[in-house]
CSV table of C-alpha atoms and ligand atoms in Angstrom, one decimal:
chain,number,residue,atom,x,y,z
A,14,MET,CA,87.8,78.4,50.7
A,15,SER,CA,85.5,77.4,48.6
A,16,ARG,CA,86.4,76.5,45.4
A,17,ASP,CA,85.1,79.3,42.6
A,18,PRO,CA,82.8,78.0,40.2
A,19,LEU,CA,84.2,80.1,37.4
A,20,GLU,CA,87.8,78.1,37.7
A,21,ARG,CA,85.8,75.9,35.5
A,22,PRO,CA,85.2,77.3,32.1
A,23,ALA,CA,81.9,79.5,32.5
A,24,ALA,CA,78.7,77.8,31.8
A,25,ILE,CA,77.5,80.0,30.0
A,26,PRO,CA,80.6,82.8,29.3
A,27,LEU,CA,80.2,86.6,28.6
A,28,SER,CA,81.1,86.7,25.0
A,29,ILE,CA,83.4,83.4,23.1
A,30,PRO,CA,83.8,83.9,19.4
A,31,SER,CA,82.1,81.7,16.7
A,32,LEU,CA,84.4,80.5,13.9
A,33,GLU,CA,82.1,79.3,11.6
A,34,GLY,CA,81.8,79.0,8.2
A,35,ASN,CA,85.3,79.6,5.9
A,36,ALA,CA,87.7,80.5,8.7
A,37,TRP,CA,89.5,76.7,8.5
A,38,LYS,CA,89.0,76.4,4.7
A,39,TYR,CA,90.9,80.4,4.3
A,40,VAL,CA,93.6,79.4,7.0
A,41,LYS,CA,94.4,76.4,5.5
A,42,ASP,CA,94.6,77.8,2.0
A,43,CYS,CA,97.5,79.9,3.8
A,44,ILE,CA,99.2,76.6,5.1
A,45,ASP,CA,98.7,75.1,2.0
A,46,THR,CA,100.1,77.8,0.0
A,47,ASN,CA,102.8,78.9,3.0
A,48,TRP,CA,101.9,82.7,2.1
A,49,VAL,CA,100.9,82.7,6.9
A,50,SER,CA,103.3,86.0,7.2
A,51,SER,CA,102.8,89.8,6.9
A,52,VAL,CA,102.1,89.4,2.8
A,53,GLY,CA,99.4,88.1,1.4
A,54,ALA,CA,96.4,87.9,-0.7
A,55,TYR,CA,94.0,87.7,2.3
A,56,VAL,CA,95.2,91.2,3.8
A,57,GLY,CA,94.8,93.2,0.6
A,58,LYS,CA,91.0,91.3,0.5
A,59,PHE,CA,90.3,92.1,4.5
A,60,GLU,CA,91.1,95.2,4.3
A,61,ARG,CA,88.9,96.0,1.2
A,62,GLN,CA,86.6,93.9,2.8
A,63,VAL,CA,86.0,95.9,5.6
A,64,ALA,CA,86.9,99.3,3.9
A,65,ASP,CA,83.8,98.4,1.5
A,66,PHE,CA,81.3,97.5,4.3
A,67,LEU,CA,82.0,100.8,5.9
A,68,GLY,CA,81.8,102.7,2.8
A,69,ARG,CA,85.3,103.9,3.5
A,70,LYS,CA,88.1,104.4,0.6
A,71,TYR,CA,91.0,103.1,2.6
A,72,ALA,CA,91.9,100.4,5.6
A,73,VAL,CA,95.1,99.1,6.8
A,74,ALA,CA,95.5,96.2,8.6
A,75,THR,CA,97.1,95.9,12.0
A,76,ASN,CA,97.8,93.6,14.4
A,77,CYS,CA,95.9,95.2,16.8
A,78,GLY,CA,93.7,98.3,17.7
A,79,THR,CA,95.7,100.0,19.6
A,80,SER,CA,98.2,99.8,17.5
A,81,ALA,CA,95.7,101.1,14.9
A,82,LEU,CA,94.7,103.9,17.5
A,83,HIS,CA,98.7,104.7,17.8
A,84,ILE,CA,99.1,105.3,14.1
A,85,SER,CA,95.6,107.0,13.8
A,86,LEU,CA,96.8,109.6,16.3
A,87,GLN,CA,100.3,110.5,14.7
A,88,LEU,CA,98.6,110.8,11.3
A,89,ALA,CA,95.9,113.2,13.0
A,90,GLY,CA,99.5,115.1,13.7
A,91,VAL,CA,99.1,114.4,17.6
A,92,GLN,CA,102.7,115.5,19.1
A,93,SER,CA,104.3,115.2,22.3
A,94,GLY,CA,102.9,117.4,24.5
A,95,ASP,CA,99.8,117.6,22.7
A,96,GLU,CA,95.9,117.4,24.3
A,97,VAL,CA,93.4,115.0,23.0
A,98,LEU,CA,89.7,114.6,24.4
A,99,VAL,CA,89.1,111.0,25.3
A,100,SER,CA,85.7,109.0,26.8
A,101,THR,CA,86.7,108.4,30.4
A,102,LEU,CA,83.8,105.2,30.8
A,103,THR,CA,86.3,103.0,28.2
A,104,PHE,CA,87.9,100.2,27.5
A,105,ILE,CA,91.9,101.7,28.6
A,106,ALA,CA,93.6,101.1,25.3
A,107,PRO,CA,93.1,104.5,23.4
A,108,ALA,CA,93.8,106.4,26.3
A,109,ASN,CA,97.0,104.4,26.1
A,110,ALA,CA,97.4,105.2,22.5
A,111,VAL,CA,97.5,108.9,23.3
A,112,ARG,CA,100.2,108.6,25.5
A,113,TYR,CA,102.6,106.8,23.5
A,114,CYS,CA,102.5,109.6,21.4
A,115,GLY,CA,103.7,111.6,24.2
A,116,ALA,CA,100.6,113.3,24.8
A,117,TRP,CA,98.0,113.9,27.5
A,118,PRO,CA,94.3,112.8,27.6
A,119,ILE,CA,91.6,115.0,28.9
A,120,PHE,CA,88.8,112.4,30.1
A,121,ILE,CA,85.5,113.2,28.9
A,122,ASP,CA,82.8,112.2,31.1
A,123,ALA,CA,79.9,109.9,29.4
A,124,GLU,CA,76.0,110.9,29.2
A,125,PRO,CA,74.0,108.5,31.8
A,126,ARG,CA,71.1,107.3,29.5
A,127,TYR,CA,73.3,105.8,26.4
A,128,LEU,CA,76.9,105.7,28.5
A,129,GLN,CA,78.7,106.9,25.7
A,130,MET,CA,80.7,110.5,25.1
A,131,ASP,CA,78.8,113.6,26.5
A,132,PRO,CA,78.6,116.1,23.6
A,133,GLN,CA,78.4,118.7,26.0
A,134,ARG,CA,81.0,118.3,28.3
A,135,VAL,CA,83.0,118.4,25.0
A,136,GLU,CA,81.8,121.7,24.1
A,137,GLU,CA,82.1,122.9,27.9
A,138,PHE,CA,86.0,122.1,27.7
A,139,LEU,CA,86.3,124.0,24.2
A,140,ASN,CA,84.5,126.8,24.7
A,141,ASN,CA,85.2,127.7,28.4
A,142,ARG,CA,88.7,126.1,29.3
A,143,CYS,CA,90.6,126.7,25.7
A,144,GLU,CA,91.1,129.8,24.1
A,145,TRP,CA,92.7,130.1,19.7
A,146,ARG,CA,95.6,131.8,19.2
A,147,ASP,CA,98.5,131.4,16.8
A,148,GLY,CA,96.4,129.1,14.8
A,149,ALA,CA,95.8,126.5,17.0
A,150,LEU,CA,93.4,125.8,20.3
A,151,TRP,CA,95.3,125.8,23.8
A,152,ASN,CA,94.2,124.4,26.9
A,153,ARG,CA,94.7,127.8,29.2
A,154,ALA,CA,95.4,125.8,32.1
A,155,THR,CA,98.1,123.4,31.1
A,156,ARG,CA,98.8,125.6,27.8
A,157,ARG,CA,98.9,122.6,26.1
A,158,ARG,CA,97.8,122.8,22.3
A,159,VAL,CA,94.7,120.7,22.2
A,160,LYS,CA,94.8,118.6,18.6
A,161,ALA,CA,92.6,116.0,18.5
A,162,ILE,CA,89.0,114.1,19.9
A,163,LEU,CA,88.9,110.6,20.3
A,164,PRO,CA,85.4,109.0,21.0
A,165,VAL,CA,85.0,106.2,22.0
A,166,HIS,CA,81.7,104.6,20.6
A,167,VAL,CA,81.5,101.7,24.2
A,168,LEU,CA,79.5,98.5,24.1
A,169,GLY,CA,78.4,99.1,20.2
A,170,HIS,CA,76.5,102.3,20.8
A,171,PRO,CA,77.3,105.4,18.8
A,172,VAL,CA,78.5,108.3,20.5
A,173,ASP,CA,76.0,111.5,19.7
A,174,LEU,CA,79.1,112.4,16.9
A,175,ASP,CA,77.2,115.3,15.1
A,176,PRO,CA,77.5,117.8,17.9
A,177,ILE,CA,81.0,116.7,18.3
A,178,LEU,CA,81.9,116.9,14.4
A,179,LYS,CA,80.8,120.5,14.6
A,180,LEU,CA,82.8,121.7,17.5
A,181,ALA,CA,85.9,119.7,15.6
A,182,ARG,CA,85.2,121.7,12.3
A,183,LYS,CA,84.8,125.2,14.4
A,184,TYR,CA,88.5,124.4,16.8
A,185,GLU,CA,90.0,122.7,13.6
A,186,LEU,CA,90.8,119.3,15.7
A,187,ALA,CA,90.9,116.1,14.1
A,188,VAL,CA,88.1,113.3,14.7
A,189,VAL,CA,89.9,109.7,15.8
A,190,GLU,CA,86.7,107.2,16.1
A,191,ASP,CA,87.6,104.3,18.2
A,192,ALA,CA,84.9,102.0,16.7
A,193,ALA,CA,86.8,98.8,18.2
A,194,GLU,CA,83.1,97.4,19.8
A,195,SER,CA,81.3,98.8,17.1
A,196,LEU,CA,82.1,97.3,13.4
A,197,GLY,CA,78.4,97.7,11.9
A,198,ALA,CA,76.2,100.3,14.4
A,199,LYS,CA,75.4,103.3,13.1
A,200,TYR,CA,74.9,106.5,13.9
A,201,ARG,CA,72.0,108.5,11.9
A,202,GLY,CA,72.0,105.6,9.1
A,203,ARG,CA,75.5,106.6,8.3
A,204,MET,CA,78.2,103.8,9.6
A,205,VAL,CA,80.1,104.3,13.0
A,206,GLY,CA,83.6,103.8,11.7
A,207,ALA,CA,83.0,106.3,8.4
A,208,LEU,CA,82.4,109.7,10.2
A,209,GLY,CA,85.9,110.8,11.6
A,210,ASP,CA,88.8,111.8,10.0
A,211,LEU,CA,90.6,108.1,11.3
A,212,ALA,CA,88.1,105.4,12.9
A,213,CYS,CA,89.8,102.1,14.3
A,214,ILE,CA,88.3,98.9,14.9
A,215,SER,CA,89.8,96.0,17.2
A,216,PHE,CA,89.8,92.0,16.1
A,217,ASN,CA,90.4,90.7,19.3
A,218,GLY,CA,88.8,87.4,20.4
A,219,ASN,CA,85.6,89.3,22.3
A,220,LYS,CA,84.7,92.2,19.8
A,221,VAL,CA,81.7,91.5,17.2
A,222,ILE,CA,84.3,89.7,14.3
A,223,THR,CA,87.6,88.6,15.3
A,224,THR,CA,90.5,87.4,14.0
A,225,GLY,CA,92.0,86.0,16.9
A,226,GLY,CA,93.9,89.6,17.7
A,227,GLY,CA,94.1,92.6,15.0
A,228,GLY,CA,93.1,95.9,14.3
A,229,MET,CA,92.4,97.9,11.5
A,230,LEU,CA,92.5,101.5,10.8
A,231,LEU,CA,90.3,103.6,8.3
A,232,THR,CA,90.1,106.6,6.5
A,233,ASP,CA,89.5,108.4,3.2
A,234,ASP,CA,92.3,110.5,2.7
A,235,GLU,CA,95.1,108.4,0.5
A,236,ALA,CA,98.0,110.1,1.7
A,237,MET,CA,97.6,109.0,5.4
A,238,ALA,CA,96.1,105.4,4.7
A,239,ALA,CA,100.0,105.5,2.5
A,240,ARG,CA,101.4,106.8,5.5
A,241,ALA,CA,100.1,104.3,8.1
A,242,ARG,CA,100.9,101.6,5.8
A,243,TYR,CA,104.6,103.0,5.9
A,244,LEU,CA,104.5,103.5,9.6
A,245,THR,CA,102.8,99.8,10.5
A,246,THR,CA,106.0,98.2,8.4
A,247,GLN,CA,109.1,99.6,9.8
A,248,ALA,CA,108.8,102.9,7.7
A,249,LYS,CA,110.7,101.1,5.1
A,250,ASP,CA,111.8,103.4,2.4
A,251,GLU,CA,114.4,100.9,0.4
A,252,PRO,CA,113.3,97.5,0.6
A,253,LEU,CA,116.2,95.7,-0.9
A,254,GLU,CA,119.0,97.6,1.0
A,255,TYR,CA,116.9,98.1,4.0
A,256,VAL,CA,116.9,101.9,4.8
A,257,HIS,CA,114.3,103.2,6.8
A,258,GLY,CA,113.4,106.6,6.9
A,259,GLU,CA,112.1,106.9,10.2
A,260,VAL,CA,111.4,105.4,13.4
A,261,GLY,CA,108.4,103.2,12.4
A,262,TYR,CA,106.7,100.0,13.8
A,263,ASN,CA,106.1,96.8,13.5
A,264,TYR,CA,102.1,96.6,13.5
A,265,ARG,CA,101.0,94.3,10.6
A,266,MET,CA,98.7,91.7,10.1
A,267,PRO,CA,99.8,88.2,9.7
A,268,ASN,CA,98.0,86.5,6.2
A,269,LEU,CA,97.0,84.2,8.5
A,270,LEU,CA,94.6,86.5,10.4
A,271,ALA,CA,93.7,88.3,7.9
A,272,ALA,CA,92.0,84.9,6.5
A,273,VAL,CA,90.4,84.3,9.8
A,274,GLY,CA,88.9,87.8,9.3
A,275,CYS,CA,87.7,87.2,5.6
A,276,SER,CA,85.6,84.5,7.1
A,277,GLN,CA,84.3,86.1,9.9
A,278,MET,CA,83.0,89.4,7.3
A,279,GLU,CA,81.1,87.1,5.4
A,280,LEU,CA,79.4,86.2,9.0
A,281,LEU,CA,79.1,89.9,10.1
A,282,PRO,CA,75.3,90.5,9.2
A,283,LYS,CA,74.4,87.5,10.9
A,284,PHE,CA,76.4,88.0,13.9
A,285,LEU,CA,74.8,91.4,14.3
A,286,LEU,CA,71.3,89.9,13.8
A,287,ALA,CA,72.5,87.8,16.5
A,288,LYS,CA,73.4,90.3,18.9
A,289,ARG,CA,70.2,92.2,18.4
A,290,ARG,CA,68.2,88.8,19.3
A,291,ILE,CA,69.9,88.4,22.7
A,292,VAL,CA,69.1,91.8,23.5
A,293,GLU,CA,65.4,91.7,22.4
A,294,ASP,CA,65.5,88.2,24.5
A,295,TYR,CA,67.1,89.9,27.3
A,296,ALA,CA,64.2,92.7,27.1
A,297,ARG,CA,61.7,90.7,27.5
A,298,GLY,CA,63.4,88.0,30.4
A,299,LEU,CA,64.4,91.6,32.4
A,300,ALA,CA,60.9,92.7,32.1
A,301,GLY,CA,59.4,93.9,35.3
A,302,ILE,CA,62.2,92.8,37.5
A,303,PRO,CA,62.1,95.9,40.1
A,304,GLY,CA,65.3,98.0,40.0
A,305,ILE,CA,67.2,96.3,36.3
A,306,GLU,CA,67.4,98.0,33.6
A,307,LEU,CA,68.8,97.1,29.9
A,308,CYS,CA,70.3,99.9,28.3
A,309,ALA,CA,68.5,101.0,25.2
A,310,GLU,CA,69.4,102.3,22.1
A,311,ALA,CA,69.2,105.9,21.4
A,312,PRO,CA,66.5,107.7,18.6
A,313,TYR,CA,69.8,108.2,16.4
A,314,ALA,CA,71.6,104.8,16.6
A,315,SER,CA,71.6,101.7,15.9
A,316,SER,CA,73.9,99.7,18.4
A,317,THR,CA,75.9,96.2,17.4
A,318,PHE,CA,74.9,95.8,21.0
A,319,TRP,CA,78.7,93.7,21.4
A,320,LEU,CA,77.7,93.1,25.1
A,321,ALA,CA,74.1,93.4,26.7
A,322,THR,CA,74.6,95.9,29.5
A,323,ILE,CA,72.1,96.4,32.8
A,324,GLN,CA,71.8,98.9,35.4
A,325,VAL,CA,70.9,97.4,38.9
A,326,ASP,CA,69.5,100.0,41.2
A,327,PRO,CA,70.8,98.6,44.7
A,328,LYS,CA,68.1,100.5,46.5
A,329,VAL,CA,64.9,98.8,44.3
A,330,TYR,CA,66.5,95.6,43.4
A,331,GLY,CA,67.8,94.8,46.8
A,332,HIS,CA,71.7,94.3,45.8
A,333,THR,CA,74.3,96.3,43.9
A,334,SER,CA,75.9,95.1,40.6
A,335,ARG,CA,79.0,93.7,42.0
A,336,GLU,CA,76.9,91.4,44.8
A,337,LEU,CA,74.7,90.3,41.1
A,338,CYS,CA,77.9,89.6,39.6
A,339,ALA,CA,78.9,87.5,42.5
A,340,HIS,CA,75.6,85.7,42.9
A,341,LEU,CA,75.7,84.1,38.8
A,342,ARG,CA,79.3,83.9,39.5
A,343,THR,CA,77.5,80.9,41.9
A,344,HIS,CA,75.4,79.9,38.8
A,345,ARG,CA,78.8,79.5,36.3
A,346,ILE,CA,77.0,82.2,34.2
A,347,GLU,CA,79.6,84.8,33.7
A,348,SER,CA,79.3,88.7,33.8
A,349,ARG,CA,81.1,91.8,34.1
A,350,SER,CA,81.4,95.2,35.8
A,351,LEU,CA,82.6,98.2,33.2
A,352,TRP,CA,85.8,99.6,33.2
A,353,GLN,CA,86.6,102.1,35.5
A,354,ALA,CA,86.5,105.6,34.6
A,355,LEU,CA,89.9,106.5,33.4
A,356,HIS,CA,90.3,109.2,35.1
A,357,LEU,CA,90.3,107.5,38.3
A,358,SER,CA,93.0,104.7,37.0
A,359,PRO,CA,96.1,104.8,38.6
A,360,ALA,CA,97.7,104.6,35.3
A,361,HIS,CA,96.3,107.9,33.8
A,362,HIS,CA,97.0,109.5,37.3
A,363,GLY,CA,96.7,113.4,37.7
A,364,ALA,CA,95.2,113.5,34.0
A,365,GLU,CA,92.4,116.5,33.5
A,366,ALA,CA,88.9,115.6,33.7
A,367,VAL,CA,85.7,117.2,32.3
A,368,GLU,CA,83.5,115.3,34.2
A,369,GLN,CA,80.2,115.3,37.0
A,370,GLY,CA,80.5,111.7,38.2
A,371,VAL,CA,78.0,110.1,35.6
A,372,ALA,CA,80.8,107.6,34.1
A,373,GLU,CA,81.8,107.0,37.9
A,374,ARG,CA,77.8,106.1,38.9
A,375,LEU,CA,77.4,104.0,35.6
A,376,CYS,CA,80.6,101.9,36.4
A,377,GLN,CA,79.2,100.9,39.8
A,378,ARG,CA,75.7,100.4,39.0
A,379,SER,CA,76.3,98.6,35.3
A,380,LEU,CA,76.7,94.9,34.8
A,381,ASN,CA,77.8,93.1,31.1
A,382,LEU,CA,75.8,89.7,30.4
A,383,PRO,CA,76.7,86.8,28.3
A,384,SER,CA,76.4,88.0,24.9
A,385,SER,CA,77.9,85.3,22.6
A,386,VAL,CA,76.4,85.0,19.1
A,387,ALA,CA,75.8,81.3,19.4
A,388,LEU,CA,73.8,82.2,23.0
A,389,GLU,CA,70.7,80.1,23.0
A,390,PRO,CA,67.5,81.5,23.8
A,391,ALA,CA,67.2,79.1,26.7
A,392,GLU,CA,70.6,80.4,28.3
A,393,ILE,CA,68.8,83.5,28.1
A,394,ALA,CA,65.8,83.1,30.2
A,395,HIS,CA,68.0,81.5,32.5
A,396,VAL,CA,70.3,84.1,33.2
A,397,CYS,CA,66.8,86.4,33.2
A,398,GLN,CA,65.5,83.8,35.9
A,399,VAL,CA,68.7,84.0,37.8
A,400,ILE,CA,68.8,88.0,38.6
A,401,ASP,CA,65.2,87.5,39.1
A,402,GLY,CA,65.3,85.4,42.0
A,403,PHE,CA,68.0,87.9,43.7
A,404,CYS,CA,65.9,90.4,43.4
A,405,MET,CA,64.9,91.4,46.9
A,406,ALA,CA,61.6,92.9,46.3
A,407,SER,CA,61.0,89.7,44.4
A,408,ARG,CA,61.6,87.4,47.0
A,409,GLU,CA,60.2,89.6,50.0
A,410,THR,CA,56.9,91.0,48.8
A,411,GLY,CA,56.3,88.3,45.8
A,412,ILE,CA,55.8,91.6,43.4
A,413,ARG,CA,57.3,89.4,41.0
A,414,ALA,CA,54.9,86.7,41.2
A,415,SER,CA,51.9,88.9,41.6
A,416,LYS,CA,53.1,90.4,38.1
A,417,ILE,CA,53.3,87.0,36.5
A,418,ALA,CA,50.5,85.7,37.8
B,17,PLP,C1,89.3,96.5,22.4
B,17,PLP,C2,89.5,97.5,22.6
B,17,PLP,C3,90.8,98.5,21.8
B,17,PLP,C4,92.1,97.7,22.1
B,17,PLP,O1,92.1,97.0,20.8
B,17,PLP,P1,92.6,95.2,21.0
B,17,PLP,O2,92.6,94.9,19.9
B,17,PLP,O3,92.7,94.7,22.1
B,17,PLP,O4,94.1,96.4,21.1
B,17,PLP,C5,90.2,100.0,22.1
B,17,PLP,N1,89.1,100.8,22.4
B,17,PLP,C6,87.9,99.9,23.0
B,17,PLP,C7,87.1,100.6,23.1
B,17,PLP,C8,88.2,98.0,23.4
B,17,PLP,O5,87.1,98.0,23.2
């Protein structure tokens, strides 16, 4: 068997962090002062920086984005046996967080243009499949209470949120935004992560900014913020005698990681410009390649362009997205397909879905392209050339060549 070229690090990886600026200085400060763990000045500073950036009142740093989601759902009042509407086209973390609460996901299909939770499917489910009774909304088929909506802003692009917020108000549902991939995105001029009752961000290594691993919960509700702090620190009522009021969690972010986060927040505006420039370069480089379409921004949106994403039409391009992925791999270019639609995931077998196959089709056709903020224009041009060179139409008919000439 031939060696997999990606056993070596990819020459052009999908998305790697950029730890420039003050990261080293702030981490050294933690070590020099011995404030390395879950108490320390950088945690509060990082929380303030992110809250101010988003225009939210309160932020609580956590050890990862998934734990921020878990706590957010609890604060939203989601209880065992409830149901939560979740995007079906997303990384699995938000659906798992629903299950951690003992609740059940209802998977909502994506709209085909921007890959986000489709507000029409949300409306269809709430209006047609539920009933209002005893001051709550009930799923008629399962007889479970519907408690919250968890829209995921996937790939850095905002969900069309206004219709969803309106439905949530109508049916008294909490909205928890999963903005894990979308720190810095805007929806109709408003910051993503500042629109739901609660919002969550991830600082995993591949996200818009990173702390190595980490997350944050955001809200404007003082009581919710206080409770989030309580639950993420083992629900300690009496710190000297170790009296715990209930079962809490160890979900806090260490000062060492918050220090990295502070340095990353200083770089965020630069990172967002870099991501936008990367997608503009891809748009130029991929223009005219038959069967390749770069995912664009909705008129209502300003995306973080977390990962540049293309749709491959195999009939026109001559290869499937998976074949293109494998081809890029032989050139040591890392690309990645989208997540399996969660209503098809063995992990969530049997969950109800409101879908018409859109997410599944998007998953089959889509590919994320290298999008690290330090990516050079020449590297993007190279990726585009490799994609162009693999296109059947270009090679067989010379369409591409004649277009360039
Ligand atoms: C990364 C991610 C998460 C989880 O964040 P972690 O910090 O890895 O726990 C949640 N939701 C989405 C959409 C993500 O992409």
